[in-house]
mmCIF file of C-alpha atoms in Angstrom:
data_model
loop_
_atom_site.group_PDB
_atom_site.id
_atom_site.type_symbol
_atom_site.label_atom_id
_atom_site.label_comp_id
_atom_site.label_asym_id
_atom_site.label_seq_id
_atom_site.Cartn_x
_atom_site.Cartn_y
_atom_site.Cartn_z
ATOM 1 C CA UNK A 221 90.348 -78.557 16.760
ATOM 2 C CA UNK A 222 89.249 -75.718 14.057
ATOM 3 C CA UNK A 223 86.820 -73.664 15.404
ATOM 4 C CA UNK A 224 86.482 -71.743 11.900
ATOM 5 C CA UNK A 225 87.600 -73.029 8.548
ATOM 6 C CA UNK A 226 87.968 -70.879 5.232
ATOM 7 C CA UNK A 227 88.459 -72.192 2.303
ATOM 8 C CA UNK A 228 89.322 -70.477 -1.138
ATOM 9 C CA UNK A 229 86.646 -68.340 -0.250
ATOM 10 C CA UNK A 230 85.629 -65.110 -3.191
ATOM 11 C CA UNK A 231 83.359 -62.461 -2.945
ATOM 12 C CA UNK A 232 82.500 -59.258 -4.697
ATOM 13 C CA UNK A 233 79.922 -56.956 -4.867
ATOM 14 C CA UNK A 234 78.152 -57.071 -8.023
ATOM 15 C CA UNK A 235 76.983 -53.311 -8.257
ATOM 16 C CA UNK A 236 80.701 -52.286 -8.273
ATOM 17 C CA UNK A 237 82.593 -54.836 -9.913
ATOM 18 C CA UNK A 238 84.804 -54.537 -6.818
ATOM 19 C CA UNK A 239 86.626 -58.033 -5.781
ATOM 20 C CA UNK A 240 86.683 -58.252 -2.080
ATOM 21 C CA UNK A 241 88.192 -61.886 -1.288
ATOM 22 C CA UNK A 242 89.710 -63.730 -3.532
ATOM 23 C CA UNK A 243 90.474 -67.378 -3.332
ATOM 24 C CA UNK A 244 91.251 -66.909 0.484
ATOM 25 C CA UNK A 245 91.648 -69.393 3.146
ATOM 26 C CA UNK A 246 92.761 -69.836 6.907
ATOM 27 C CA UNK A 247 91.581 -71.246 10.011
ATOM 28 C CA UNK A 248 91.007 -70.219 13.555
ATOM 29 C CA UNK A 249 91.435 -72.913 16.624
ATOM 30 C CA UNK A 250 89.450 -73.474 18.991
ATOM 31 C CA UNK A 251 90.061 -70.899 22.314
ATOM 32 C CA UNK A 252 91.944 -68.960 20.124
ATOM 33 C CA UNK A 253 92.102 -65.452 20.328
ATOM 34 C CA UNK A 254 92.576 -63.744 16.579
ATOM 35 C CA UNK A 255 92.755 -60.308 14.908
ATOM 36 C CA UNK A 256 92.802 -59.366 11.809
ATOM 37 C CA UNK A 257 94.459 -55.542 10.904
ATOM 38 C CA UNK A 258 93.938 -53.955 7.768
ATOM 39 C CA UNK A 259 92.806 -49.870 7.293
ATOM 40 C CA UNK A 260 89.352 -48.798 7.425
ATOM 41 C CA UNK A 261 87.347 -49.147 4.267
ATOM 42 C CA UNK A 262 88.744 -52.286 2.837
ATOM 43 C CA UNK A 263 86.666 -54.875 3.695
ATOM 44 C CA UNK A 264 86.871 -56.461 6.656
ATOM 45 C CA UNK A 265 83.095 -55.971 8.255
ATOM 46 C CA UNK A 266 82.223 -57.757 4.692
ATOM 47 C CA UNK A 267 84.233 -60.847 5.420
ATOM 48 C CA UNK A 268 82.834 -61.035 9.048
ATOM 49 C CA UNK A 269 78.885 -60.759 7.033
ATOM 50 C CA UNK A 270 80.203 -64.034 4.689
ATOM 51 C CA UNK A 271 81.282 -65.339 8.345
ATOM 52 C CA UNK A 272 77.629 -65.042 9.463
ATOM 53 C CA UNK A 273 75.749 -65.827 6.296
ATOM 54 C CA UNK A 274 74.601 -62.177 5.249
ATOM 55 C CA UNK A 275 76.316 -62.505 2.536
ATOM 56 C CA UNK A 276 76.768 -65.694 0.119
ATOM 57 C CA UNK A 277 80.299 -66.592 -1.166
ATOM 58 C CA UNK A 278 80.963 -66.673 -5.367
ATOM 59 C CA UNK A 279 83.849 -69.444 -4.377
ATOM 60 C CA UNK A 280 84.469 -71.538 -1.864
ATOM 61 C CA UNK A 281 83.034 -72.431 1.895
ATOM 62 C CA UNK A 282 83.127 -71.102 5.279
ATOM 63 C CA UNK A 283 82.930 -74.557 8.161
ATOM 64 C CA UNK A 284 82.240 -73.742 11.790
ATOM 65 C CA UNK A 285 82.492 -75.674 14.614
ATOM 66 C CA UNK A 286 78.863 -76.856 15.585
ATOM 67 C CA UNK A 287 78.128 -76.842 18.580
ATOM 68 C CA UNK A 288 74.969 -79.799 19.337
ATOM 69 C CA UNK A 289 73.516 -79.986 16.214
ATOM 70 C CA UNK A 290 73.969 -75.731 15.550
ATOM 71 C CA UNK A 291 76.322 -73.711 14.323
ATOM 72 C CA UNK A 292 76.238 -70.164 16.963
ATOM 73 C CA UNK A 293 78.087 -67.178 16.550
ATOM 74 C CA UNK A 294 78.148 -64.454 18.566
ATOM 75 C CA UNK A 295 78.378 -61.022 17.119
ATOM 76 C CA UNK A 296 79.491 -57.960 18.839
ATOM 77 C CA UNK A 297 79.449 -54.861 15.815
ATOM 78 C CA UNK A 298 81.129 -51.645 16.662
ATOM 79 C CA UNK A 299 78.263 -49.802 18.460
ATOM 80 C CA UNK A 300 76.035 -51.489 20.832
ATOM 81 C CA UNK A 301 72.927 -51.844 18.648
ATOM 82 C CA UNK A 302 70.744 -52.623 22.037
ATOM 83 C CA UNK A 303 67.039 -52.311 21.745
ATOM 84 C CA UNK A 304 66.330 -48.786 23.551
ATOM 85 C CA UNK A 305 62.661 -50.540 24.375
ATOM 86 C CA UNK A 306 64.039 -53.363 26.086
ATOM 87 C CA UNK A 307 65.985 -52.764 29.323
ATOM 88 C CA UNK A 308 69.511 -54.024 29.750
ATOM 89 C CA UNK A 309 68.887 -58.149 31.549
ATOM 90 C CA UNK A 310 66.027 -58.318 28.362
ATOM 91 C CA UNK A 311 69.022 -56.940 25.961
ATOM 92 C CA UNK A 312 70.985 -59.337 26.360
ATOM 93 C CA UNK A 313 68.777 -62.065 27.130
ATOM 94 C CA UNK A 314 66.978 -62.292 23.456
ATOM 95 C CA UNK A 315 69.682 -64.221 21.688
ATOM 96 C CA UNK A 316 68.289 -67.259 24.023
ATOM 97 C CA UNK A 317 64.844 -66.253 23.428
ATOM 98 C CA UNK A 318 65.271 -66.531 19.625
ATOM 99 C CA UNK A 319 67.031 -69.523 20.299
ATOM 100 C CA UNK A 320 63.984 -71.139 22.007
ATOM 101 C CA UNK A 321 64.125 -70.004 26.066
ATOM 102 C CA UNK A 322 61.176 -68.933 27.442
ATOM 103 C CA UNK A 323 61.370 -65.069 28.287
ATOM 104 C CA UNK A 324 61.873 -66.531 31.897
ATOM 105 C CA UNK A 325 64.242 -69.108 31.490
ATOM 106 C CA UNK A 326 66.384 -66.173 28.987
ATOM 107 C CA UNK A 327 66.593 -63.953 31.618
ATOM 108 C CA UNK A 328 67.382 -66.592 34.899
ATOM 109 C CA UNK A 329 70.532 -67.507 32.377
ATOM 110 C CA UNK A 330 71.417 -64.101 31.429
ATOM 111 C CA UNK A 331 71.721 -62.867 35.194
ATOM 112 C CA UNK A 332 73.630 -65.008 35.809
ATOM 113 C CA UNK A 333 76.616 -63.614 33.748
ATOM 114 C CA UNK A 334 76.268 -59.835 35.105
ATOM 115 C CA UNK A 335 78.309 -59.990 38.202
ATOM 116 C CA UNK A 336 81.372 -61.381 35.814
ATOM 117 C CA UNK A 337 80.825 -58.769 33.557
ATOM 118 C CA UNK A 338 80.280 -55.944 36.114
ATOM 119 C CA UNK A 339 76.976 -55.289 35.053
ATOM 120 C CA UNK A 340 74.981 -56.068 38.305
ATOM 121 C CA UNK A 341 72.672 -53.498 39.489
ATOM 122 C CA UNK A 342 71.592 -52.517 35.408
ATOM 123 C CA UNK A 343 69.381 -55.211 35.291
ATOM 124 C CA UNK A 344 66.025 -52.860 35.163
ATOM 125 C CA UNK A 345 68.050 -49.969 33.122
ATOM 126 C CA UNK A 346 67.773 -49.008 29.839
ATOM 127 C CA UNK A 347 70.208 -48.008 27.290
ATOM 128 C CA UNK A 348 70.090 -44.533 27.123
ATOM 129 C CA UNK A 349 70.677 -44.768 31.025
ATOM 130 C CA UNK A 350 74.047 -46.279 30.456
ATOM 131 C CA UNK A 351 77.758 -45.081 29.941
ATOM 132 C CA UNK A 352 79.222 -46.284 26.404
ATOM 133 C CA UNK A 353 81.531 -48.873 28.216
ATOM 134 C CA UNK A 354 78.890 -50.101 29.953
ATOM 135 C CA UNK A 355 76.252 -50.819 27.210
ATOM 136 C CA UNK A 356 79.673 -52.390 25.434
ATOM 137 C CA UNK A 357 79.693 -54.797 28.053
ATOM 138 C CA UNK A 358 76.107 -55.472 27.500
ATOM 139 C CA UNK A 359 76.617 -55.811 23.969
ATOM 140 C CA UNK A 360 79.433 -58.231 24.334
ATOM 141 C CA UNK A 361 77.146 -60.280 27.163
ATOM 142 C CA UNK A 362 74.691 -60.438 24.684
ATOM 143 C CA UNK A 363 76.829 -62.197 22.150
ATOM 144 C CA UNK A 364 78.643 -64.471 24.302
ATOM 145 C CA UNK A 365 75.363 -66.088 26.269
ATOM 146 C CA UNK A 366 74.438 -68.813 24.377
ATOM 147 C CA UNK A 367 78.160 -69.597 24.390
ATOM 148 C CA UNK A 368 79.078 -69.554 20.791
ATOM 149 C CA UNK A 369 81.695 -71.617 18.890
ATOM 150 C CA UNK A 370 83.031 -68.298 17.537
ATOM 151 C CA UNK A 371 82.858 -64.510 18.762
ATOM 152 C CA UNK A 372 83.019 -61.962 16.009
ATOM 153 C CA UNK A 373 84.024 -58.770 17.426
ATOM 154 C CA UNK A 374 83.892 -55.922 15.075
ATOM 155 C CA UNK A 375 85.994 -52.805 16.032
ATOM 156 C CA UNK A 376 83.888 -53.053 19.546
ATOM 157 C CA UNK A 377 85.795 -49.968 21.058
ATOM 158 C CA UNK A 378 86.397 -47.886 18.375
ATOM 159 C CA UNK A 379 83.344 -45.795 19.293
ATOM 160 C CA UNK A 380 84.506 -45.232 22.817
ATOM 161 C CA UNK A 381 86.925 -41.968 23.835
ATOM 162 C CA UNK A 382 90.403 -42.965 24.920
ATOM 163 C CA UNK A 383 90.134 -43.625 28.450
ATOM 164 C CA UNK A 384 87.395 -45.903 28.723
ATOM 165 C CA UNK A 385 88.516 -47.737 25.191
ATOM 166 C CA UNK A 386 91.771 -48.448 27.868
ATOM 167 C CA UNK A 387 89.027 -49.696 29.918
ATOM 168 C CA UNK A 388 87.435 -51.849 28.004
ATOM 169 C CA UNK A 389 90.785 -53.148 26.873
ATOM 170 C CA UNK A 390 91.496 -54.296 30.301
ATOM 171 C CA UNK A 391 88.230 -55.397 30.944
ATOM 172 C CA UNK A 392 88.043 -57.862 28.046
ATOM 173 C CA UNK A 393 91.261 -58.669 28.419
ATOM 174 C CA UNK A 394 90.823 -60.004 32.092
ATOM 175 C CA UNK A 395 87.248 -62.172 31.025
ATOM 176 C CA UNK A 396 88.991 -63.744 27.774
ATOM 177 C CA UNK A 397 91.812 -65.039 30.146
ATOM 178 C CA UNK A 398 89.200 -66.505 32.693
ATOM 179 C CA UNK A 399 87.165 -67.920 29.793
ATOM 180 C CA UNK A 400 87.151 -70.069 26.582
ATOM 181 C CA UNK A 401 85.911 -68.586 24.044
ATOM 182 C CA UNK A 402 87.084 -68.322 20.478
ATOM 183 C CA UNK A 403 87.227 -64.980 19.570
ATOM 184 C CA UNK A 404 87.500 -63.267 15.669
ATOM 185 C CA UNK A 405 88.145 -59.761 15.980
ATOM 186 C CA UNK A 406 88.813 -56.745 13.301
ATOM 187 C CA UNK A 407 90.730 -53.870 14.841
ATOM 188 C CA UNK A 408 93.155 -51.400 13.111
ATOM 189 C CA UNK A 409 94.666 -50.602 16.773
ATOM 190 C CA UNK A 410 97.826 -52.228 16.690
ATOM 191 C CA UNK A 411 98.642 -52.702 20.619
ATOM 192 C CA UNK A 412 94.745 -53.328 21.123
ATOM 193 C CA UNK A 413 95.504 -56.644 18.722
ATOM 194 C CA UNK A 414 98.543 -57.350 20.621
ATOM 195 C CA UNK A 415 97.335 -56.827 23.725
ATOM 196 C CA UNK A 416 94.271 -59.255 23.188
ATOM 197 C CA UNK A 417 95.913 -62.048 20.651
ATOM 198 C CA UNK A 418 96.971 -65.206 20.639
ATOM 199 C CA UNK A 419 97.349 -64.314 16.540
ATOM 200 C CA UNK A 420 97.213 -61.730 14.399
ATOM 201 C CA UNK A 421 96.310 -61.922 10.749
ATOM 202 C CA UNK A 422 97.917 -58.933 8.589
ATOM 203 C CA UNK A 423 95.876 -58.623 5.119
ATOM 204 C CA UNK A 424 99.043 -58.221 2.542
ATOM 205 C CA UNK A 425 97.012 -57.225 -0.664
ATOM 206 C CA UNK A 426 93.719 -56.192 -1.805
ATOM 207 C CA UNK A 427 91.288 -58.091 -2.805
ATOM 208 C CA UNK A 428 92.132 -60.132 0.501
ATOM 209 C CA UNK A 429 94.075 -63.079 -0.776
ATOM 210 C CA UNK A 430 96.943 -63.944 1.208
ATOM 211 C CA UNK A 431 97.341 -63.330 4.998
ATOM 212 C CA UNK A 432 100.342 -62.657 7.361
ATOM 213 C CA UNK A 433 100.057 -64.469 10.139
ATOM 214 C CA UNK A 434 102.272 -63.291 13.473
ATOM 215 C CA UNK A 435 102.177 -65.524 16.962
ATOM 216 C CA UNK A 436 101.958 -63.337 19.491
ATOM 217 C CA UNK A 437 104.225 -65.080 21.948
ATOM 218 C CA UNK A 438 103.670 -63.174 24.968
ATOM 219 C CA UNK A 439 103.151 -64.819 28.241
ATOM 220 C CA UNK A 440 99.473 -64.709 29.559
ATOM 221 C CA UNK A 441 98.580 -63.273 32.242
ATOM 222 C CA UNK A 442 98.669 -59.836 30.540
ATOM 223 C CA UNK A 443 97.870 -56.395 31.392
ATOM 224 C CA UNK A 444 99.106 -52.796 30.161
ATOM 225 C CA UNK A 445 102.789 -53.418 32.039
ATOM 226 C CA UNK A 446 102.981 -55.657 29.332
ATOM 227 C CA UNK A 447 102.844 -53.061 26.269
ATOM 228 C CA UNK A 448 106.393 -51.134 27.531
ATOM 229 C CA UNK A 449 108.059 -55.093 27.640
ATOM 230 C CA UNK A 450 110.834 -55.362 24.573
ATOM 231 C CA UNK A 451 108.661 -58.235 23.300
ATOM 232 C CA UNK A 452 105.640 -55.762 22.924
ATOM 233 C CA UNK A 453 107.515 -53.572 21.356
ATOM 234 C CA UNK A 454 109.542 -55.858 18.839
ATOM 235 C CA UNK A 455 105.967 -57.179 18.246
ATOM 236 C CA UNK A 456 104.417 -53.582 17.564
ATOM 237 C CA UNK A 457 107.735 -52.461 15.422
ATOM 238 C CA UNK A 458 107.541 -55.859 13.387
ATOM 239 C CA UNK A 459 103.634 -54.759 12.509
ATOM 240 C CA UNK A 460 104.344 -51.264 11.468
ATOM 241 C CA UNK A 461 106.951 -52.618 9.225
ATOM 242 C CA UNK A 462 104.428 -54.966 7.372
ATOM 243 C CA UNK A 463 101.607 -52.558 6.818
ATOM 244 C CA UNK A 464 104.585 -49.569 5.951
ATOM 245 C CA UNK A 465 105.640 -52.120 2.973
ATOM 246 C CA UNK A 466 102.338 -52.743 1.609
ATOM 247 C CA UNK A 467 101.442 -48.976 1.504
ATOM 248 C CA UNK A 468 105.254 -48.512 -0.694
ATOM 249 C CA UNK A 469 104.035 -51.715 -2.822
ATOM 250 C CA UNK A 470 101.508 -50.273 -5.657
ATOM 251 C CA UNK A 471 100.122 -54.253 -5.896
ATOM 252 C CA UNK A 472 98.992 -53.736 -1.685
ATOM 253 C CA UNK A 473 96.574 -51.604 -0.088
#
């Protein structure tokens, strides 16, 4: 079953002239995990804004699995974007309040997701009280709560220094194997994408038109033993030798 559908989808910004997609189309299925790596600055948080209707295509149609009679998507960007006014349980219960809970009822179904994601005892904190890891997995509870049909996940530790990026890594990586969820992601980390993948889309040319698509056939469980095994590796080297050609090929990025 698709759990997101594009079809020849084309966008560009009007102001500019600049084509971002261009007749592009692929699909993600259901309880898959997928990345997509391409360098900063060329485009990839404005397909994720056509993903969640910010934006309106010129060509071409974006399906989603519905879920009931909506369509939910669950949006993590790169920093946390929590209300500093709310503290953390009201955070990341307001995606159910907008979606019709009852302050009360949001935040009885929003505790009961903190022990899994190691937030228990931040209930009554705010924000500012936090570490950046932690307010990332508040940020990521808040998108995943009223359990989605997709999770768009936007560079989500690429604000974080090194060591608790690794972290996070691990973190995510352990939840997403002891849950279903279909998960989008946009990452220019390489072993962060092959760590965390079922799939990883490669963009080949600009405007986004056509994109590589590698399995990432590496046994699940996973955890950072698993980026020295030759697979990781042949994986990684096959990568940088896709994004090395496009940057010799004038018609790529």
């Amino acid at each position: 079953m698709k759990a997101l559908e594009i079809n020849n989808l084309s966008f560009g910004y009007k102001d500019s002239g600049q084509l971002i997609v261009d007749d592009l189309s692929f699909d993600i299925n259901k309880n898959e995990f997928v990345t997509i790596i391409a360098p900063s600055g060329t485009g990839k948080s404005t397909l994720f804004r056509l993903i969640l209707g910010l934006l309106k295509p010129q060509k071409g149609n974006i399906n989603i699995l519905k879920d009931g009679n909506k369509n939910i998507i669950g949006y993590m960007p790169q920093k946390d974007s929590l209300m500093p006014w709310r503290n953390i349980l009201d955070n990341t219960a307001v995606g159910l309040e907008l979606n019709g809970y009852s302050k009360k009822e949001a935040r009885k179904v929003a505790a009961t997701y903190f022990e899994d994601f190691g937030l228990k005892g931040t209930e009554k904190y705010y924000p500012h009280e936090l570490s950046g890891g932690m307010r990332q997995r508040a940020s990521f509870l808040r998108a995943i709560v009223n359990n989605p049909s997709i999770i768009l996940l936007d560079e989500p530790f690429s604000s974080l220094d090194a060591l608790t990026r690794r972290k996070m890594q691990s973190w995510l990586l352990d939840l997403c194997q002891r849950q279903s969820n279909t998960v989008f992601m946009i990452t220019h980390d390489i072993e962060e994408a092959l760590l965390l993948s079922d799939r990883i889309l490669i963009c080949t040319e600009l405007p986004y038109r056509n994109l590589k698509s590698i399995d990432v056939n590496i046994e699940r469980p996973r955890n950072y033993e698993t980026t020295l095994s030759s697979e990781f590796i042949e994986l990684k080297r096959d990568i940088l030798n896709v994004l090395d050609s496009l940057e010799e090929n004038k018609g790529g990025i």
